CSV table of C-alpha atoms and ligand atoms in Angstrom, one decimal:
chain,number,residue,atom,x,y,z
H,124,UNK,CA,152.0,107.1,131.5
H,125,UNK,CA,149.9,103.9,131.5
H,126,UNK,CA,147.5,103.8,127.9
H,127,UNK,CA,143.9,102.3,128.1
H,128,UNK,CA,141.7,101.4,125.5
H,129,UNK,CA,137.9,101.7,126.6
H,130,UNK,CA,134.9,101.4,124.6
H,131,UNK,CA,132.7,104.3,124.4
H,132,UNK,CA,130.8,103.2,127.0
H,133,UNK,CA,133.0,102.9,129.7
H,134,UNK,CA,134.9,105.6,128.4
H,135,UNK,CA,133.5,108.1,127.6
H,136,UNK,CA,132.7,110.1,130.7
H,137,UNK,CA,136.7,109.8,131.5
H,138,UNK,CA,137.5,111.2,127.5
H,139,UNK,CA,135.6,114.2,128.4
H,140,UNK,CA,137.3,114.5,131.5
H,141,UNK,CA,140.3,114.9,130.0
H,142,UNK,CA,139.4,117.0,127.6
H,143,UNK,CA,138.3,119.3,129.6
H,144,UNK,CA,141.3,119.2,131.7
H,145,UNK,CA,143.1,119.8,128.1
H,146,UNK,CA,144.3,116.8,127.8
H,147,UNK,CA,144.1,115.1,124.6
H,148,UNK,CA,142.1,111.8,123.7
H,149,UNK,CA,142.3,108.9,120.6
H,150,UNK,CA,139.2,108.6,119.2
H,151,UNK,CA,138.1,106.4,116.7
H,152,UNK,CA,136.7,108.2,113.0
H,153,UNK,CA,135.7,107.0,109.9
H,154,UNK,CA,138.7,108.1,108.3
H,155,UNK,CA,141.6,107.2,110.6
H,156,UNK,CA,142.2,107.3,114.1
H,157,UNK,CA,142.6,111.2,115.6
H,158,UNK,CA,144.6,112.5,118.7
H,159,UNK,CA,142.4,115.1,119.8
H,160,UNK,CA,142.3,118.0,122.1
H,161,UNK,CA,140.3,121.5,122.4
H,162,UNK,CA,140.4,123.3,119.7
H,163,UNK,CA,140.5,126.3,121.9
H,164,UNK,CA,142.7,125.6,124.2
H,165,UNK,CA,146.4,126.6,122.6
H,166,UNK,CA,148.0,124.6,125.5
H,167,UNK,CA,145.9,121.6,125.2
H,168,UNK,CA,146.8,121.6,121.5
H,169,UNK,CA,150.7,121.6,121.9
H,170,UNK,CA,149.9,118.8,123.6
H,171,UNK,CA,148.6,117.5,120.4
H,172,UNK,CA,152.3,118.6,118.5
H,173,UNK,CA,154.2,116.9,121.4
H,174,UNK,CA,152.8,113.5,121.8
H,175,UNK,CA,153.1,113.1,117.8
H,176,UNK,CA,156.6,114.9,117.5
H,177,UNK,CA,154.9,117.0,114.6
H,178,UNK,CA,156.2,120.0,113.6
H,179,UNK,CA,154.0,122.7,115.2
H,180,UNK,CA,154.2,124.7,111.5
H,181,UNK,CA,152.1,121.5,110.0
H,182,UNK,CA,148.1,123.0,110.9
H,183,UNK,CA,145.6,120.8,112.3
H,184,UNK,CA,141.9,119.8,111.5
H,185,UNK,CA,139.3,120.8,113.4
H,186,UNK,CA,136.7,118.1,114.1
H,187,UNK,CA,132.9,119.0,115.0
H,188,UNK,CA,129.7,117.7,116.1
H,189,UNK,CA,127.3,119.9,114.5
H,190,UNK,CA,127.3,121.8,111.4
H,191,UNK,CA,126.1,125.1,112.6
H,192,UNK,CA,129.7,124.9,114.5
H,193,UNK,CA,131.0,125.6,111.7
H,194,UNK,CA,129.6,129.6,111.4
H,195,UNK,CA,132.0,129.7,115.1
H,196,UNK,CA,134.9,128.5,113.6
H,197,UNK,CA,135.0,130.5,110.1
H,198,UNK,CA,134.1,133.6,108.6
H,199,UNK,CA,133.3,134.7,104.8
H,200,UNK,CA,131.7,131.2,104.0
H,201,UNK,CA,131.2,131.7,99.8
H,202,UNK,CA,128.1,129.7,98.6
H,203,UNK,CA,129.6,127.2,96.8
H,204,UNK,CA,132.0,125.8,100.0
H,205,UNK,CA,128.2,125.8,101.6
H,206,UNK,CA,127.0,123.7,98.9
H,207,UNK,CA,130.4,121.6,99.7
H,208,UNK,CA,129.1,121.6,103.2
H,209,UNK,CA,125.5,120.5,102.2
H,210,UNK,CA,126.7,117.8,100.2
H,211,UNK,CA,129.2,116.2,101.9
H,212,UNK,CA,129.4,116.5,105.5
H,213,UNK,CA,129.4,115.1,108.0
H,214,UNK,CA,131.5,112.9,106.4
H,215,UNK,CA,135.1,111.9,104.9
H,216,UNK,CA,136.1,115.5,104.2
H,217,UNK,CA,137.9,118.4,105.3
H,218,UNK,CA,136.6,121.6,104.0
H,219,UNK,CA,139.4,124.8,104.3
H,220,UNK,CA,137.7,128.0,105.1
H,221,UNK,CA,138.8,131.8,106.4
H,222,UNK,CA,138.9,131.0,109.8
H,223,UNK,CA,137.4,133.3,112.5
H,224,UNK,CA,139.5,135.0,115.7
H,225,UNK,CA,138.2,132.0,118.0
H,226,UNK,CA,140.6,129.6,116.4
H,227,UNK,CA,144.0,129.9,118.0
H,228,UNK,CA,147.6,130.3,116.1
H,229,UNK,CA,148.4,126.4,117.6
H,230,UNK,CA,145.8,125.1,115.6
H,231,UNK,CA,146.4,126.7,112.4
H,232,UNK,CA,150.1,127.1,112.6
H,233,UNK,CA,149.3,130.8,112.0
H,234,UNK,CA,147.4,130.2,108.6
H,235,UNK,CA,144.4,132.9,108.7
H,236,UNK,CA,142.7,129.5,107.4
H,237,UNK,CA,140.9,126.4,109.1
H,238,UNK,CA,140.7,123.1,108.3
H,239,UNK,CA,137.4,121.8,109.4
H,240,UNK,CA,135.7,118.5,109.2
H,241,UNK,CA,132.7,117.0,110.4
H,242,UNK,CA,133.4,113.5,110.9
H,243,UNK,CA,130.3,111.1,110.0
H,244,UNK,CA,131.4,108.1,112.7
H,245,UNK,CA,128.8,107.3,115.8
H,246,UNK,CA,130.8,107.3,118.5
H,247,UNK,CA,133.3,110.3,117.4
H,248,UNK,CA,130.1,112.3,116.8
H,249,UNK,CA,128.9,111.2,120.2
H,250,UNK,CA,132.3,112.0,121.7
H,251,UNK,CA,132.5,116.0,120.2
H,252,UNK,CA,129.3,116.6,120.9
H,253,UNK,CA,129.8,115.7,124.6
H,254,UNK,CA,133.2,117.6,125.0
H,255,UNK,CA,130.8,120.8,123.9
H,256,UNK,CA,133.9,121.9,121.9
H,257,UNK,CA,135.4,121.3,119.0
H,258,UNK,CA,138.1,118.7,118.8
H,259,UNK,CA,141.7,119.8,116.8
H,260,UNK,CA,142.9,116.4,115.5
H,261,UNK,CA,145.8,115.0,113.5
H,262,UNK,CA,146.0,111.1,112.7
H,263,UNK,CA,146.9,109.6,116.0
H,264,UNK,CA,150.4,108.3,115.3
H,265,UNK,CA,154.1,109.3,115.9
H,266,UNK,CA,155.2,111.7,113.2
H,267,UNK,CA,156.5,109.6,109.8
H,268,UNK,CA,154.2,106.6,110.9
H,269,UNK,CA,151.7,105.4,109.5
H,270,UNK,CA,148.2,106.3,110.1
H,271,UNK,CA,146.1,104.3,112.6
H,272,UNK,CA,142.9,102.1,111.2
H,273,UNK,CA,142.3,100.5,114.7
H,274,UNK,CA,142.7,101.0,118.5
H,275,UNK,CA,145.2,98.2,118.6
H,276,UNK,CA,147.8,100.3,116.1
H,277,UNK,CA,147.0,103.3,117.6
H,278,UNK,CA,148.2,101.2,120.9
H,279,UNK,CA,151.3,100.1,119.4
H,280,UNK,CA,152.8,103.4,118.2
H,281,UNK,CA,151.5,105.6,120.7
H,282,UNK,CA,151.8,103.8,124.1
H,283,UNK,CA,153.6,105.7,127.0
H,284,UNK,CA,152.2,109.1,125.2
H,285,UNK,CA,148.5,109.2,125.9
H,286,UNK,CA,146.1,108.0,128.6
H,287,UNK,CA,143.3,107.2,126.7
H,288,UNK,CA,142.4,105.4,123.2
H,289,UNK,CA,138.8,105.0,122.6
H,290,UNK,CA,137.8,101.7,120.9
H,291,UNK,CA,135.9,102.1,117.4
H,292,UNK,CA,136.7,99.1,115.6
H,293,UNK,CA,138.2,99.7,111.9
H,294,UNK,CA,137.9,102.6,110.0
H,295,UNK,CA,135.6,102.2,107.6
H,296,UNK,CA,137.3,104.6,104.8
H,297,UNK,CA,140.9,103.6,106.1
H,298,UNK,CA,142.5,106.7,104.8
H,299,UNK,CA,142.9,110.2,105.5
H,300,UNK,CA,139.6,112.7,104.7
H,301,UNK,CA,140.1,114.7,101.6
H,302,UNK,CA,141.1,117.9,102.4
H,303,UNK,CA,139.7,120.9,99.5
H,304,UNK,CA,140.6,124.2,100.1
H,305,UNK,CA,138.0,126.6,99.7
H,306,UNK,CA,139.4,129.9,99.9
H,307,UNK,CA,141.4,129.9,96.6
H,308,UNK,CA,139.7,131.5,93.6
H,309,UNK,CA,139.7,127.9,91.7
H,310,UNK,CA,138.7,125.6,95.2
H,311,UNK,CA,141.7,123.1,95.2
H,312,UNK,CA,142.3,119.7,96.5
H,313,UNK,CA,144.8,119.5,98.7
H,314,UNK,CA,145.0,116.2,99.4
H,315,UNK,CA,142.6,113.1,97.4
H,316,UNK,CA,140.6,110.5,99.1
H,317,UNK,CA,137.0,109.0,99.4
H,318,UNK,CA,135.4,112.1,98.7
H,319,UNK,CA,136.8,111.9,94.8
H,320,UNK,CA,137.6,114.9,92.3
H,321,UNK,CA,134.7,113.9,90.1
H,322,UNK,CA,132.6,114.5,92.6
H,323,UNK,CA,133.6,117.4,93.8
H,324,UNK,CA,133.9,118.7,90.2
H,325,UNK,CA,130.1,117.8,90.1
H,326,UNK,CA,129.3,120.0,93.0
H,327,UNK,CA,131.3,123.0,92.2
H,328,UNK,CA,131.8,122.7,88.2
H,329,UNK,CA,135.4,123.2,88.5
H,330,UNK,CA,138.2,121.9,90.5
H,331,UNK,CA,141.6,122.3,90.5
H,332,UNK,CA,143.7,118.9,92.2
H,333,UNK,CA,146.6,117.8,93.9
H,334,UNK,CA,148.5,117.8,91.2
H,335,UNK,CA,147.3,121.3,89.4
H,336,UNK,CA,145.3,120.1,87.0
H,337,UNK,CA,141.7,121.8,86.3
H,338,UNK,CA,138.6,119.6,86.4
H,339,UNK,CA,135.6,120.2,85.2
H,340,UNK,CA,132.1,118.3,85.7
H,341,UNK,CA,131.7,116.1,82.9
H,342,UNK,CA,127.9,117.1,82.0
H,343,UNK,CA,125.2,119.3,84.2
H,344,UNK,CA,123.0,117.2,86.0
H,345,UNK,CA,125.8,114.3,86.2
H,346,UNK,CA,125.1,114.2,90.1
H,347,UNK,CA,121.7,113.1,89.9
H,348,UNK,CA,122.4,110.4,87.1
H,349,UNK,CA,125.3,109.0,88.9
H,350,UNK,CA,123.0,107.6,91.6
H,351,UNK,CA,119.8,106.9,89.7
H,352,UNK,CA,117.9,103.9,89.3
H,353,UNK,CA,116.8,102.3,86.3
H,354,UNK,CA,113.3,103.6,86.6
H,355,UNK,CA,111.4,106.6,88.3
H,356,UNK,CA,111.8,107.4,92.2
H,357,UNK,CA,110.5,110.4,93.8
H,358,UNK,CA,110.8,111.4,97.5
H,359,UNK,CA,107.7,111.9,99.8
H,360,UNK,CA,106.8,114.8,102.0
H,361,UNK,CA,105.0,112.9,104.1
H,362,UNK,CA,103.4,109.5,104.9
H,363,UNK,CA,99.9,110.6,103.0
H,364,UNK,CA,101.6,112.1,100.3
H,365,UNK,CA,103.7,108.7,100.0
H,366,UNK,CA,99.9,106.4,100.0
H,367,UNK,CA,98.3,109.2,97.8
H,368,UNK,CA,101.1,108.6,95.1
H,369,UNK,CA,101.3,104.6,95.5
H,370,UNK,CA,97.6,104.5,95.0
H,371,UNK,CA,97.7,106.9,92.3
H,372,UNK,CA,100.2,105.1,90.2
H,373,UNK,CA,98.3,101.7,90.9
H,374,UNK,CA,95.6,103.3,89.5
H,375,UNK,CA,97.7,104.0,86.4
H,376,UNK,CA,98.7,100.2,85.5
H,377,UNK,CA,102.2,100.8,87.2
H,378,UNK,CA,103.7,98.6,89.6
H,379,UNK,CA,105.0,100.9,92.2
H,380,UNK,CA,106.9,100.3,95.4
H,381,UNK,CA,107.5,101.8,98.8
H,382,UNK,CA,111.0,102.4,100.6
H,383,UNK,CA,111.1,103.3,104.3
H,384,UNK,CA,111.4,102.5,107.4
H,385,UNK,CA,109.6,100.3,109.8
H,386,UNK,CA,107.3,102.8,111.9
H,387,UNK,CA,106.8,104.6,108.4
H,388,UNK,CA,105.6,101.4,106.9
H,389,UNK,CA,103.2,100.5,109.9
H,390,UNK,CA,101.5,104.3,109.5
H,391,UNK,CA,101.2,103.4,105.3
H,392,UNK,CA,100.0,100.0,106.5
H,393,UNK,CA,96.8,102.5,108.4
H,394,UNK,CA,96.3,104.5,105.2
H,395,UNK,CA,96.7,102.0,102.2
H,396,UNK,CA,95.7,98.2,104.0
H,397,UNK,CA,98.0,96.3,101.7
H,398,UNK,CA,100.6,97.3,99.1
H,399,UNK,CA,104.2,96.4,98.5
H,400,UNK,CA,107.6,98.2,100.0
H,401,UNK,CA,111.2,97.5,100.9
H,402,UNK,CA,112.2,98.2,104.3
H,403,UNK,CA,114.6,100.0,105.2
H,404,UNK,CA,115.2,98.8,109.3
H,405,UNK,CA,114.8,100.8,112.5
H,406,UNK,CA,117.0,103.8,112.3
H,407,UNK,CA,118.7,105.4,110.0
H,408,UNK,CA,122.1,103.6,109.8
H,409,UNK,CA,120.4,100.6,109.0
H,410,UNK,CA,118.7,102.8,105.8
H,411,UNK,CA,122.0,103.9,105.0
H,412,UNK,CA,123.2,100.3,105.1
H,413,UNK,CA,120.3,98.9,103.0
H,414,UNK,CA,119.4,102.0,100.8
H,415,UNK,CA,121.5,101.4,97.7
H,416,UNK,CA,120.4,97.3,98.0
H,417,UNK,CA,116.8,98.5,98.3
H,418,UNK,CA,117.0,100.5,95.1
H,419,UNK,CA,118.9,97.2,93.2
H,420,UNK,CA,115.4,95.1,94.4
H,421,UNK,CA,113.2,98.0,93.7
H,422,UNK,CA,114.4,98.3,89.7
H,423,UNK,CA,114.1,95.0,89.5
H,424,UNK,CA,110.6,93.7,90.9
H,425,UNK,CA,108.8,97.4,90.0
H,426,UNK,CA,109.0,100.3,88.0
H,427,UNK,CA,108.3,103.2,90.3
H,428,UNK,CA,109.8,104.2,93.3
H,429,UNK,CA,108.6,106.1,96.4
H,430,UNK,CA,111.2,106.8,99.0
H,431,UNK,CA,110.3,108.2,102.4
H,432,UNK,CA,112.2,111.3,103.6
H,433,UNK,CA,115.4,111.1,106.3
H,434,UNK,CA,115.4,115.0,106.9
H,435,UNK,CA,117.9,116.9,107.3
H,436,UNK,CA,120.2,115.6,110.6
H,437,UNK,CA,123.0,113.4,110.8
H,438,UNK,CA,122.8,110.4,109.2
H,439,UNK,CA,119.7,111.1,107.7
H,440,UNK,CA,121.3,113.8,105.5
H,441,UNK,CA,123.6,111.4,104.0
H,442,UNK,CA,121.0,109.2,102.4
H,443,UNK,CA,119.2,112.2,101.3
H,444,UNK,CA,122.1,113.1,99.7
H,445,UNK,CA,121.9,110.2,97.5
H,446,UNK,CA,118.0,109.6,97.5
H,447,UNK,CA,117.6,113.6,95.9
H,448,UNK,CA,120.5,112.3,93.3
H,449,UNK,CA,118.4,109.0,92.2
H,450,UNK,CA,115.5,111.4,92.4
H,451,UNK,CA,116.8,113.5,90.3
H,452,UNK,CA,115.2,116.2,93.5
H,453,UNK,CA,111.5,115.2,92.7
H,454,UNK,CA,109.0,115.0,95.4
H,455,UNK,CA,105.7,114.0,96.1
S,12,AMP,P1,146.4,115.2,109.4
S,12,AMP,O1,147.9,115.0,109.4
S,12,AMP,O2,145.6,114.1,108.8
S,12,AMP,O3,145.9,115.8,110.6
S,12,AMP,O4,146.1,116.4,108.3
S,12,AMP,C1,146.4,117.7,108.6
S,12,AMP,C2,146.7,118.3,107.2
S,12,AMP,O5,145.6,119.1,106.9
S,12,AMP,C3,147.9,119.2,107.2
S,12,AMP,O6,149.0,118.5,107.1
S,12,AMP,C4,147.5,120.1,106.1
S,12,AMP,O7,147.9,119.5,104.9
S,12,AMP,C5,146.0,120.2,106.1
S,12,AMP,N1,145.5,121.4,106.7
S,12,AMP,C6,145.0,121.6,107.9
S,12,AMP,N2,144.6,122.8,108.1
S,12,AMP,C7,145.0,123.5,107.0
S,12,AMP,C8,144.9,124.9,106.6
S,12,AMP,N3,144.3,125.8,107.3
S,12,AMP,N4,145.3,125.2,105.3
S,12,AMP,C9,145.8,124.2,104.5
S,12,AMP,N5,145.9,122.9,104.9
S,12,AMP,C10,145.5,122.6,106.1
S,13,MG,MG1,148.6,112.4,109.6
């Protein structure tokens, strides 16, 4: 078998291809690189257990698009491995759940639990979401290597044993998601990584880890300090509410700025003339990139901060995430 790597572009009507044909496909993640097949399809997934050499009783992680996939996958979903959910996906984190009879016996190796993670990466979103099922993935290397941060050492371990790698650059986290077990009385981390114990103690109040010890959140209302600026931010409903407060606190003697993004700005630009703001770029990953580095500027040159709202989707829910933690959840 001859192995290609293709961008996304070029390759991703071919990945789906195979997937479909149950196949299985490298794709790049934010984690590591995965070896993924349909989730529902128990012969695509061996498939999965022979190219690696893994033994088929080690379960694998179920990658999705689209967090409402997850209600498919699981059943009996307690609130606090929601509020898991809410706070850290998509992203580097695999959240263990009771899973539901649409998840094969391959996948889990006959646990009655899932492993499920929403990966936050572009183009393995893009990728799921066009296979229209959910992907089962290990780290795409031979069993006892080490796991793969780009195509090229994906290529090099795994060449002869798959058809298709697609190109994502490096991983960006570099190591494997961290894996907490929600279906134990205690939730328990099964394996660390960038998603750390502190903060999931601060999300659940109590954590047991790896190791078995028990942590508990340091103080209530840690989560929102962790991210704060030095001085007051609050989140806007909408672009009139976000001119109505500016020229309100102007009004007051204070020195307030604006964060959003560029077509935000231009409809503030309608309501307010002239008045000062940090921009944020075009779309949303370039707010995630210059969100924290907008807040350093903002505590510096002012002393109140209004921040525009990224909804609830995607990316956008990720710098929410740590907007409603520097804004301590206030909104104008
Ligand atoms: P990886 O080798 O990165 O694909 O990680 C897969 C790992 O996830 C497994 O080795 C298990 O440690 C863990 N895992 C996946 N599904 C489950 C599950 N249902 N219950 C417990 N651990 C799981
Ligand atoms: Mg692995």
């Amino acid at each position: 078998m001859q192995t290609r790597i293709e961008t996304l572009q070029n390759g991703l009507g071919e990945a789906v291809e195979l997937i479909k044909k149950g196949e299985v496909v490298v794709f790049p993640t934010e984690t590591v690189y995965g070896l993924g097949a349909n989730a529902f399809d128990p012969n695509a997934v061996r498939k999965i257990f022979a190219a690696k050499g893994r033994p088929a009783d080690n379960p694998l992680i179920v990658h999705i698009a689209d967090i409402s996939w997850i209600d498919r996958l699981a059943v009996d979903v307690s609130r606090s491995a929601r509020e898991v959910i809410k706070t850290f996906m998509p992203g580097p984190i695999t959240v263990i759940l009771k899973r539901s009879n649409l998840v094969p016996d391959e996948v889990t190796a006959g646990l009655d639990s899932v492993g499920i993670r929403f990966p936050i990466h572009k183009a393995a979103r893009e990728f799921i979401s066009a296979c229209g099922v959910p992907l089962a993935a290990p780290s795409a290397n031979t069993s006892t290597k080490i796991s793969p941060t780009s195509a090229e050492h994906v290529f090099e371990d795994m060449q002869g044993k798959v058809k298709l790698i697609l190109q994502g650059g490096d991983c960006e986290v570099g190591i494997e998601s961290t894996i907490i077990d929600m279906t134990s009385d205690t939730p328990t981390i099964l394996r660390p990584g960038a998603i750390t114990v502190d903060m999931l103690a601060q999300v659940l109040g109590k954590v047991k880890t790896f190791d078995g010890r028990i942590v508990v959140a340091k103080a209530p209302g840690m989560k929102y300090r962790h991210y704060a600026p030095s001085c007051d931010m609050v989140v806007a409903d909408s672009q009139e509410s976000a001119a109505a407060e500016y020229a309100g606190k102007v009004a007051d003697g204070k020195k307030p700025v604006i964060l959003a993004k560029q077509d935000y700005i231009d409809g503030i630009r309608k309501l307010l003339g002239k008045f000062d703001f940090i921009d944020l770029g075009q779309s949303d990953n370039d707010a995630m990139r210059l969100i924290y580095k907008a807040m350093h500027e903002a505590q510096q040159s002012f002393d109140y901060i209004i921040c525009q709202d990224f909804g609830g989707d995607g990316v956008g829910a990720s710098i929410m995430n740590r907007i409603n933690k520097a804004s301590g959840g206030k909104r104008v």
